[in-house]
PDB file of C-alpha atoms in Angstrom:
ATOM      1  CA  MET A 290     -28.406  -5.353   6.560  1.00  0.00           C
ATOM      2  CA  CYS A 291     -24.662  -3.850   6.847  1.00  0.00           C
ATOM      3  CA  SER A 292     -22.182  -4.694   4.609  1.00  0.00           C
ATOM      4  CA  LYS A 293     -18.326  -4.988   5.600  1.00  0.00           C
ATOM      5  CA  ARG A 294     -16.870  -4.291   2.633  1.00  0.00           C
ATOM      6  CA  VAL A 295     -14.834  -1.299   2.296  1.00  0.00           C
ATOM      7  CA  ARG A 296     -16.463   2.568   1.459  1.00  0.00           C
ATOM      8  CA  ILE A 297     -19.941   0.790   1.791  1.00  0.00           C
ATOM      9  CA  ASN A 298     -22.152   1.453   4.227  1.00  0.00           C
ATOM     10  CA  PHE A 299     -25.490   0.969   4.734  1.00  0.00           C
ATOM     11  CA  PRO A 300     -28.158   1.567   7.604  1.00  0.00           C
ATOM     12  CA  ALA A 301     -29.590  -1.219   9.347  1.00  0.00           C
ATOM     13  CA  GLN A 302     -32.980  -1.087  10.298  1.00  0.00           C
ATOM     14  CA  ASN A 303     -34.722  -2.831  13.038  1.00  0.00           C
ATOM     15  CA  SER A 304     -38.237  -2.416  14.775  1.00  0.00           C
ATOM     16  CA  CYS A 305     -37.257   0.766  16.648  1.00  0.00           C
ATOM     17  CA  SER A 306     -35.122   2.950  15.211  1.00  0.00           C
ATOM     18  CA  LEU A 307     -32.943   3.414  11.857  1.00  0.00           C
ATOM     19  CA  ALA A 308     -29.255   2.998  12.875  1.00  0.00           C
ATOM     20  CA  GLN A 309     -26.973   4.301  10.908  1.00  0.00           C
ATOM     21  CA  PRO A 310     -22.903   3.210  11.593  1.00  0.00           C
ATOM     22  CA  GLY A 311     -20.446   5.610  11.379  1.00  0.00           C
ATOM     23  CA  TYR A 312     -17.109   5.060   8.691  1.00  0.00           C
ATOM     24  CA  SER A 313     -13.862   5.497   9.073  1.00  0.00           C
ATOM     25  CA  PRO A 314     -10.715   4.046   6.793  1.00  0.00           C
ATOM     26  CA  TYR A 315      -9.191   2.933   9.433  1.00  0.00           C
ATOM     27  CA  GLY A 316     -11.879   0.426  10.915  1.00  0.00           C
ATOM     28  CA  TYR A 317     -14.616   1.184  13.670  1.00  0.00           C
ATOM     29  CA  ARG A 318     -15.138  -0.697  16.429  1.00  0.00           C
ATOM     30  CA  SER A 319     -17.199   1.058  19.671  1.00  0.00           C
ATOM     31  CA  ALA A 320     -17.951  -0.630  22.945  1.00  0.00           C
ATOM     32  CA  LEU A 321     -21.715  -0.493  21.954  1.00  0.00           C
ATOM     33  CA  GLN A 322     -22.586  -3.496  20.118  1.00  0.00           C
ATOM     34  CA  THR A 323     -22.465  -2.134  16.045  1.00  0.00           C
ATOM     35  CA  LEU A 324     -22.873  -4.270  13.069  1.00  0.00           C
ATOM     36  CA  LEU A 325     -20.016  -2.356  11.165  1.00  0.00           C
ATOM     37  CA  GLY A 326     -16.970  -4.721   9.913  1.00  0.00           C
ATOM     38  CA  PHE A 327     -13.923  -4.000   8.222  1.00  0.00           C
ATOM     39  CA  ASN A 328     -12.256  -4.875   5.063  1.00  0.00           C
ATOM     40  CA  GLY A 329     -14.543  -7.938   5.146  1.00  0.00           C
ATOM     41  CA  SER A 330     -11.867  -9.502   7.892  1.00  0.00           C
ATOM     42  CA  ARG A 331     -13.557 -11.089  11.154  1.00  0.00           C
ATOM     43  CA  VAL A 332     -13.533  -9.532  14.557  1.00  0.00           C
ATOM     44  CA  ASP A 333     -12.167 -11.226  17.202  1.00  0.00           C
ATOM     45  CA  ALA A 334     -14.905 -10.755  19.868  1.00  0.00           C
ATOM     46  CA  ALA A 335     -13.159 -11.200  23.246  1.00  0.00           C
ATOM     47  CA  THR A 336     -10.105  -8.041  22.168  1.00  0.00           C
ATOM     48  CA  GLU A 337     -12.551  -6.571  19.449  1.00  0.00           C
ATOM     49  CA  CYS A 338      -9.224  -6.762  17.165  1.00  0.00           C
ATOM     50  CA  TYR A 339      -8.872  -7.773  13.590  1.00  0.00           C
ATOM     51  CA  LEU A 340      -6.354 -10.937  13.457  1.00  0.00           C
ATOM     52  CA  LEU A 341      -4.882 -10.382  10.211  1.00  0.00           C
ATOM     53  CA  GLY A 342      -2.250 -12.892   8.484  1.00  0.00           C
ATOM     54  CA  ASN A 343      -4.251 -15.791  10.015  1.00  0.00           C
ATOM     55  CA  GLY A 344      -3.612 -14.578  13.288  1.00  0.00           C
ATOM     56  CA  ARG A 345      -0.383 -13.841  12.660  1.00  0.00           C
ATOM     57  CA  ARG A 346      -0.996 -10.096  13.719  1.00  0.00           C
ATOM     58  CA  ALA A 347      -3.813  -8.124  15.652  1.00  0.00           C
ATOM     59  CA  TYR A 348      -4.814  -4.431  14.340  1.00  0.00           C
ATOM     60  CA  ASN A 349      -6.844  -2.625  16.742  1.00  0.00           C
ATOM     61  CA  PRO A 350      -9.224   0.031  14.921  1.00  0.00           C
ATOM     62  CA  SER A 351      -9.493   2.490  18.087  1.00  0.00           C
ATOM     63  CA  LEU A 352      -5.782   2.517  18.316  1.00  0.00           C
ATOM     64  CA  MET A 353      -5.629   2.777  14.558  1.00  0.00           C
ATOM     65  CA  ARG A 354      -2.618   0.602  14.899  1.00  0.00           C
ATOM     66  CA  PHE A 355      -1.693  -2.754  15.376  1.00  0.00           C
ATOM     67  CA  ILE A 356      -0.776  -4.172  18.928  1.00  0.00           C
ATOM     68  CA  SER A 357       2.661  -5.886  18.425  1.00  0.00           C
ATOM     69  CA  PRO A 358       5.705  -4.797  16.110  1.00  0.00           C
ATOM     70  CA  ASP A 359       5.948  -5.774  12.605  1.00  0.00           C
ATOM     71  CA  ASN A 360       9.330  -7.972  12.019  1.00  0.00           C
ATOM     72  CA  MET A 361       9.779  -6.299   8.491  1.00  0.00           C
ATOM     73  CA  SER A 362      10.435  -2.886  10.435  1.00  0.00           C
ATOM     74  CA  PRO A 363      11.607  -0.183  10.506  1.00  0.00           C
ATOM     75  CA  PHE A 364      14.277  -1.459   7.429  1.00  0.00           C
ATOM     76  CA  SER A 365      12.281  -3.268   5.168  1.00  0.00           C
ATOM     77  CA  ALA A 366       8.400  -2.888   3.513  1.00  0.00           C
ATOM     78  CA  GLY A 367       6.653  -2.654   7.260  1.00  0.00           C
ATOM     79  CA  GLY A 368       8.361   1.429   6.808  1.00  0.00           C
ATOM     80  CA  LEU A 369       9.900   3.238   9.896  1.00  0.00           C
ATOM     81  CA  ASN A 370       6.639   3.081  12.612  1.00  0.00           C
ATOM     82  CA  PRO A 371       6.688  -1.066  13.333  1.00  0.00           C
ATOM     83  CA  TYR A 372       3.350  -0.145  14.591  1.00  0.00           C
ATOM     84  CA  MET A 373       1.675   1.676  11.876  1.00  0.00           C
ATOM     85  CA  TYR A 374      -1.309   0.148   9.224  1.00  0.00           C
ATOM     86  CA  CYS A 375      -1.171   0.681   5.730  1.00  0.00           C
ATOM     87  CA  LEU A 376       1.492   3.088   6.155  1.00  0.00           C
ATOM     88  CA  ALA A 377      -1.047   5.735   7.726  1.00  0.00           C
ATOM     89  CA  ASP A 378      -3.139   5.335   4.110  1.00  0.00           C
ATOM     90  CA  PRO A 379      -5.665   2.804   4.686  1.00  0.00           C
ATOM     91  CA  THR A 380      -8.012   4.616   2.059  1.00  0.00           C
ATOM     92  CA  ASN A 381      -6.053   3.131  -0.838  1.00  0.00           C
ATOM     93  CA  ARG A 382      -4.363   0.287   0.950  1.00  0.00           C
ATOM     94  CA  GLN A 383      -5.166  -2.822   2.814  1.00  0.00           C
ATOM     95  CA  ASP A 384      -2.813  -5.119   4.511  1.00  0.00           C
ATOM     96  CA  PRO A 385      -4.795  -8.849   4.421  1.00  0.00           C
ATOM     97  CA  SER A 386      -1.696 -10.193   5.350  1.00  0.00           C
ATOM     98  CA  GLY A 387      -0.309  -7.820   8.757  1.00  0.00           C
ATOM     99  CA  GLU A 388       3.123  -7.650   7.166  1.00  0.00           C
ATOM    100  CA  SER A 389       3.287  -5.090   4.670  1.00  0.00           C
ATOM    101  CA  PRO A 390       0.172  -2.901   2.731  1.00  0.00           C
ATOM    102  CA  ILE A 391      -0.726  -3.148  -0.797  1.00  0.00           C
ATOM    103  CA  PHE A 392      -2.985  -1.465  -2.806  1.00  0.00           C
ATOM    104  CA  GLY A 393      -6.732  -2.005  -2.603  1.00  0.00           C
ATOM    105  CA  TRP A 394      -8.862  -3.378  -5.114  1.00  0.00           C
ATOM    106  CA  PHE A 395     -10.131  -0.359  -6.549  1.00  0.00           C
ATOM    107  CA  SER A 396      -6.650   1.137  -6.908  1.00  0.00           C
ATOM    108  CA  ARG A 397      -5.184  -1.763  -8.998  1.00  0.00           C
ATOM    109  CA  TYR A 398      -8.283  -1.826 -10.878  1.00  0.00           C
ATOM    110  CA  TYR A 399      -7.316   1.788 -12.003  1.00  0.00           C
ATOM    111  CA  ARG A 400      -3.901   1.391 -12.606  1.00  0.00           C
ATOM    112  CA  ARG A 401      -4.449  -1.731 -14.559  1.00  0.00           C
ATOM    113  CA  HIS A 402      -7.234  -0.465 -16.827  1.00  0.00           C
ATOM    114  CA  PHE A 403      -6.270   3.311 -16.888  1.00  0.00           C
ATOM    115  CA  PRO A 404      -2.050   3.709 -16.967  1.00  0.00           C
ATOM    116  CA  LYS A 405      -0.801   7.237 -17.033  1.00  0.00           C
ATOM    117  CA  LYS A 406       2.362   7.650 -19.250  1.00  0.00           C
ATOM    118  CA  GLN A 407       4.429  11.076 -18.912  1.00  0.00           C
ATOM    119  CA  ASN A 408       8.043  11.687 -19.500  1.00  0.00           C
ATOM    120  CA  LEU A 409       9.931  12.468 -16.730  1.00  0.00           C
ATOM    121  CA  PRO A 410      13.124  14.715 -17.781  1.00  0.00           C
ATOM    122  CA  ALA A 411      16.267  15.097 -15.721  1.00  0.00           C
ATOM    123  CA  PRO A 412      18.029  18.300 -16.531  1.00  0.00           C
ATOM    124  CA  LEU A 413      21.150  18.135 -13.773  1.00  0.00           C
ATOM    125  CA  TYR A 414      21.949  14.783 -16.060  1.00  0.00           C
ATOM    126  CA  GLY A 415      20.317  15.048 -19.511  1.00  0.00           C
ATOM    127  CA  ALA A 416      18.370  12.009 -19.549  1.00  0.00           C
ATOM    128  CA  ALA A 417      14.607  11.296 -19.141  1.00  0.00           C
ATOM    129  CA  ALA A 418      12.689   8.405 -18.358  1.00  0.00           C
ATOM    130  CA  THR A 419       9.179   6.928 -19.822  1.00  0.00           C
ATOM    131  CA  GLU A 420       7.317   5.756 -16.717  1.00  0.00           C
ATOM    132  CA  THR A 421       4.134   3.994 -16.453  1.00  0.00           C
ATOM    133  CA  GLU A 422       1.614   2.843 -13.418  1.00  0.00           C
ATOM    134  CA  LYS A 423       2.375  -0.485 -14.570  1.00  0.00           C
ATOM    135  CA  THR A 424       5.465  -0.133 -13.181  1.00  0.00           C
ATOM    136  CA  PHE A 425       7.717   0.019 -16.460  1.00  0.00           C
ATOM    137  CA  VAL A 426      10.392   2.234 -17.272  1.00  0.00           C
ATOM    138  CA  SER A 427      12.833   2.878 -20.039  1.00  0.00           C
ATOM    139  CA  TYR A 428      15.499   4.997 -20.060  1.00  0.00           C
ATOM    140  CA  ARG A 429      16.562   7.177 -22.926  1.00  0.00           C
ATOM    141  CA  ASN A 430      19.577   9.994 -23.502  1.00  0.00           C
ATOM    142  CA  ILE A 431      21.780   8.431 -21.206  1.00  0.00           C
ATOM    143  CA  PRO A 432      25.273  10.378 -21.394  1.00  0.00           C
ATOM    144  CA  SER A 433      28.040   8.512 -22.283  1.00  0.00           C
ATOM    145  CA  LYS A 434      29.775   9.234 -19.313  1.00  0.00           C
ATOM    146  CA  TYR A 435      27.881   6.468 -17.686  1.00  0.00           C
ATOM    147  CA  LYS A 436      29.361   3.342 -18.429  1.00  0.00           C
ATOM    148  CA  MET A 437      26.667   1.318 -19.531  1.00  0.00           C
ATOM    149  CA  LYS A 438      25.950  -0.753 -22.546  1.00  0.00           C
ATOM    150  CA  ILE A 439      22.615  -0.335 -23.477  1.00  0.00           C
ATOM    151  CA  VAL A 440      21.318  -2.885 -26.439  1.00  0.00           C
ATOM    152  CA  GLN A 441      18.266  -3.677 -28.215  1.00  0.00           C
ATOM    153  CA  GLN A 442      18.509  -7.359 -28.187  1.00  0.00           C
ATOM    154  CA  ALA A 443      20.613  -8.717 -25.400  1.00  0.00           C
ATOM    155  CA  GLU A 444      22.046 -12.503 -26.700  1.00  0.00           C
ATOM    156  CA  SER A 445      23.355 -13.446 -23.326  1.00  0.00           C
ATOM    157  CA  VAL A 446      20.004 -12.688 -21.493  1.00  0.00           C
ATOM    158  CA  PRO A 447      17.179 -15.346 -21.939  1.00  0.00           C
ATOM    159  CA  ALA A 448      13.779 -14.187 -22.977  1.00  0.00           C
ATOM    160  CA  ASP A 449      12.228 -15.408 -19.820  1.00  0.00           C
ATOM    161  CA  TYR A 450      13.901 -12.971 -18.045  1.00  0.00           C
ATOM    162  CA  GLU A 451      13.459  -9.519 -17.208  1.00  0.00           C
ATOM    163  CA  LEU A 452      15.526  -6.028 -16.370  1.00  0.00           C
ATOM    164  CA  ILE A 453      14.704  -5.597 -12.414  1.00  0.00           C
ATOM    165  CA  GLY A 454      17.725  -2.971 -11.815  1.00  0.00           C
ATOM    166  CA  PHE A 455      21.037  -1.440 -12.023  1.00  0.00           C
ATOM    167  CA  HIS A 456      24.177  -3.098  -9.832  1.00  0.00           C
ATOM    168  CA  GLY A 457      27.329  -0.603  -9.393  1.00  0.00           C
ATOM    169  CA  SER A 458      30.505  -2.659  -9.590  1.00  0.00           C
ATOM    170  CA  GLN A 459      34.358  -2.766 -10.576  1.00  0.00           C
ATOM    171  CA  GLU A 460      34.994  -3.675 -13.834  1.00  0.00           C
ATOM    172  CA  SER A 461      37.362  -6.600 -12.515  1.00  0.00           C
ATOM    173  CA  HIS A 462      34.142  -8.188 -11.120  1.00  0.00           C
ATOM    174  CA  THR A 463      32.503  -8.974 -14.184  1.00  0.00           C
ATOM    175  CA  HIS A 464      33.613 -12.335 -14.761  1.00  0.00           C
ATOM    176  CA  SER A 465      32.191 -13.540 -11.530  1.00  0.00           C
ATOM    177  CA  LEU A 466      29.112 -11.436 -11.483  1.00  0.00           C
ATOM    178  CA  GLU A 467      28.049 -13.019 -14.858  1.00  0.00           C
ATOM    179  CA  ALA A 468      29.266 -16.600 -13.827  1.00  0.00           C
ATOM    180  CA  GLY A 469      26.375 -16.040 -10.728  1.00  0.00           C
ATOM    181  CA  VAL A 470      25.761 -14.294  -8.178  1.00  0.00           C
ATOM    182  CA  ASP A 471      27.807 -15.971  -4.977  1.00  0.00           C
ATOM    183  CA  ALA A 472      26.432 -15.239  -1.756  1.00  0.00           C
ATOM    184  CA  ASN A 473      29.241 -16.005   0.228  1.00  0.00           C
ATOM    185  CA  ARG A 474      31.122 -13.587  -1.555  1.00  0.00           C
ATOM    186  CA  LEU A 475      29.277 -10.836  -0.511  1.00  0.00           C
ATOM    187  CA  LYS A 476      29.630  -8.571   2.346  1.00  0.00           C
ATOM    188  CA  ARG A 477      27.095  -8.028   4.826  1.00  0.00           C
ATOM    189  CA  ASN A 478      25.566  -4.823   4.889  1.00  0.00           C
ATOM    190  CA  LEU A 479      23.546  -2.648   7.259  1.00  0.00           C
ATOM    191  CA  LEU A 480      20.267  -3.860   5.814  1.00  0.00           C
ATOM    192  CA  GLY A 481      21.510  -7.486   5.463  1.00  0.00           C
ATOM    193  CA  ASN A 482      23.159  -9.933   3.172  1.00  0.00           C
ATOM    194  CA  GLY A 483      22.045 -10.298  -0.172  1.00  0.00           C
ATOM    195  CA  LEU A 484      22.663  -8.397  -3.655  1.00  0.00           C
ATOM    196  CA  TYR A 485      22.093  -4.890  -3.578  1.00  0.00           C
ATOM    197  CA  VAL A 486      20.278  -3.222  -6.738  1.00  0.00           C
ATOM    198  CA  SER A 487      18.919   0.081  -7.741  1.00  0.00           C
ATOM    199  CA  PRO A 488      16.029   1.009  -9.927  1.00  0.00           C
ATOM    200  CA  SER A 489      18.327   4.096 -10.328  1.00  0.00           C
ATOM    201  CA  TYR A 490      21.272   4.267 -13.037  1.00  0.00           C
ATOM    202  CA  LEU A 491      22.738   7.386 -11.301  1.00  0.00           C
ATOM    203  CA  HIS A 492      22.549   5.480  -8.295  1.00  0.00           C
ATOM    204  CA  ALA A 493      24.079   2.539  -8.754  1.00  0.00           C
ATOM    205  CA  ASN A 494      27.135   4.840 -10.909  1.00  0.00           C
ATOM    206  CA  ILE A 495      28.030   5.777  -7.252  1.00  0.00           C
ATOM    207  CA  TYR A 496      29.228   2.654  -6.081  1.00  0.00           C
ATOM    208  CA  ALA A 497      30.422   1.682  -9.443  1.00  0.00           C
ATOM    209  CA  GLY A 498      33.393   4.004  -8.823  1.00  0.00           C
ATOM    210  CA  LYS A 499      35.517   5.735 -11.052  1.00  0.00           C
ATOM    211  CA  ASN A 500      36.656   2.602 -12.922  1.00  0.00           C
ATOM    212  CA  GLY A 501      33.411   0.591 -11.993  1.00  0.00           C
ATOM    213  CA  ARG A 502      30.248   0.294 -14.640  1.00  0.00           C
ATOM    214  CA  VAL A 503      26.557  -0.448 -14.355  1.00  0.00           C
ATOM    215  CA  PHE A 504      25.379  -3.870 -14.591  1.00  0.00           C
ATOM    216  CA  GLY A 505      21.808  -5.012 -15.453  1.00  0.00           C
ATOM    217  CA  VAL A 506      20.430  -6.974 -13.050  1.00  0.00           C
ATOM    218  CA  TYR A 507      17.765  -9.329 -14.664  1.00  0.00           C
ATOM    219  CA  GLY A 508      15.008 -11.463 -12.803  1.00  0.00           C
ATOM    220  CA  ARG A 509      12.768 -14.570 -13.866  1.00  0.00           C
ATOM    221  CA  ASN A 510       9.211 -15.168 -12.913  1.00  0.00           C
ATOM    222  CA  VAL A 511       9.714 -11.522 -11.177  1.00  0.00           C
ATOM    223  CA  GLU A 512       5.425 -11.678 -11.389  1.00  0.00           C
ATOM    224  CA  ARG A 513       5.411 -13.915  -8.257  1.00  0.00           C
ATOM    225  CA  TRP A 514       7.745 -11.828  -6.282  1.00  0.00           C
ATOM    226  CA  ARG A 515       6.856 -10.339  -3.142  1.00  0.00           C
ATOM    227  CA  VAL A 516       8.483  -8.265  -0.983  1.00  0.00           C
ATOM    228  CA  GLY A 517       9.542  -9.399   2.228  1.00  0.00           C
ATOM    229  CA  VAL A 518       9.998 -12.883   0.679  1.00  0.00           C
ATOM    230  CA  GLN A 519      12.084 -13.023  -2.699  1.00  0.00           C
ATOM    231  CA  PHE A 520      13.627  -9.230  -1.842  1.00  0.00           C
ATOM    232  CA  ASP A 521      13.627  -6.089   0.295  1.00  0.00           C
ATOM    233  CA  ARG A 522      12.388  -2.512  -0.778  1.00  0.00           C
ATOM    234  CA  PRO A 523      14.140  -0.656   2.215  1.00  0.00           C
ATOM    235  CA  SER A 524      14.065   2.998   0.198  1.00  0.00           C
ATOM    236  CA  ALA A 525      13.428   4.263  -2.997  1.00  0.00           C
ATOM    237  CA  ASP A 526      16.961   4.046  -4.633  1.00  0.00           C
ATOM    238  CA  ILE A 527      17.609   0.571  -2.949  1.00  0.00           C
ATOM    239  CA  MET A 528      16.160  -3.033  -3.315  1.00  0.00           C
ATOM    240  CA  LEU A 529      17.620  -5.929  -1.448  1.00  0.00           C
ATOM    241  CA  ILE A 530      17.429  -9.159  -3.501  1.00  0.00           C
ATOM    242  CA  ARG A 531      17.683 -12.227  -0.696  1.00  0.00           C
ATOM    243  CA  PRO A 532      20.027 -15.423  -1.553  1.00  0.00           C
ATOM    244  CA  THR A 533      17.423 -17.613  -1.596  1.00  0.00           C
ATOM    245  CA  THR A 534      16.178 -15.472  -5.053  1.00  0.00           C
ATOM    246  CA  PHE A 535      19.860 -16.003  -6.772  1.00  0.00           C
ATOM    247  CA  SER A 536      18.528 -18.666  -8.663  1.00  0.00           C
ATOM    248  CA  ASN A 537      15.950 -16.861 -10.217  1.00  0.00           C
ATOM    249  CA  LEU A 538      18.741 -13.946 -10.779  1.00  0.00           C
ATOM    250  CA  ILE A 539      21.212 -13.119 -13.204  1.00  0.00           C
ATOM    251  CA  VAL A 540      23.481 -10.096 -13.777  1.00  0.00           C
ATOM    252  CA  ARG A 541      24.618  -9.555 -17.431  1.00  0.00           C
ATOM    253  CA  THR A 542      27.007  -6.389 -18.908  1.00  0.00           C
ATOM    254  CA  GLU A 543      24.435  -5.729 -21.228  1.00  0.00           C
ATOM    255  CA  ILE A 544      21.077  -4.217 -20.651  1.00  0.00           C
ATOM    256  CA  ARG A 545      18.105  -4.427 -22.372  1.00  0.00           C
ATOM    257  CA  MET A 546      14.990  -2.058 -21.705  1.00  0.00           C
ATOM    258  CA  PRO A 547      12.558  -1.562 -20.448  1.00  0.00           C
ATOM    259  CA  LEU A 548      12.651  -1.807 -16.529  1.00  0.00           C
ATOM    260  CA  ARG A 549      10.580  -3.467 -14.414  1.00  0.00           C
ATOM    261  CA  LEU A 550       9.634  -1.468 -11.334  1.00  0.00           C
ATOM    262  CA  LEU A 551       9.598  -4.058  -7.917  1.00  0.00           C
ATOM    263  CA  HIS A 552       6.963  -2.792  -5.304  1.00  0.00           C
ATOM    264  CA  PRO A 553       7.108   1.149  -6.473  1.00  0.00           C
ATOM    265  CA  LEU A 554       7.088   3.945  -3.574  1.00  0.00           C
ATOM    266  CA  LYS A 555       6.129   7.227  -3.507  1.00  0.00           C
ATOM    267  CA  GLY A 556      10.199   8.436  -3.294  1.00  0.00           C
ATOM    268  CA  ASP A 557      10.840   6.770  -6.234  1.00  0.00           C
ATOM    269  CA  SER A 558      13.572   9.099  -8.227  1.00  0.00           C
ATOM    270  CA  ILE A 559      13.705   7.179 -11.738  1.00  0.00           C
TER     271      ILE A 559
END
């Protein structure tokens, strides 16, 4: 008997000897016949690759990488290396879709039931944030030089919308932004067409300019949003909301905490 689940390794017994398969977080497939599988996925007998995402991409455990490039790389969730598997962290992540890595079941369980909370000081700007690994952030002590309207109750924001980021723009754009984001008015950027948002008000303030302000960006049904579908997260300070998501997006002058951080990255500077 041999299990194909990650991190579980049982010896295989036959009439002649006791076989002890090896284990690698990247998977294992030798030229000899082996009982070891990987992530519970089916191995293609002809190529000895794992066909992830219903055959969308083939993963070769011998090379420890995909054999075809990722269409979400290098500027999106796939990372800088279009052939890399699980952002070089296969122990904590898995990639069933073949498009972008996600945390494995153990990591998700641990984060859900044992959240960590800590105060993150920002001495250069005199501000701090309260962060939990449930991806909710509440900024406090924001200096008055940043033009932001922080409120406890936002009358202009429906109850089913959550704050997902900040957008810096000129004061003169307030009416058009609050009337609804129009894809035809957006300038095409290097990373693609869409509304650029940041989880950091410091970063958003850079784009607000001297006479601008920082707006709150709110999303509806964000628990259903997926990176690479509704939005992209090319870097820690940038999130690109795709035009197809604008029907579930509003921009408001009023900013109601907490902020829900979508698709957290290690480099997040909140």
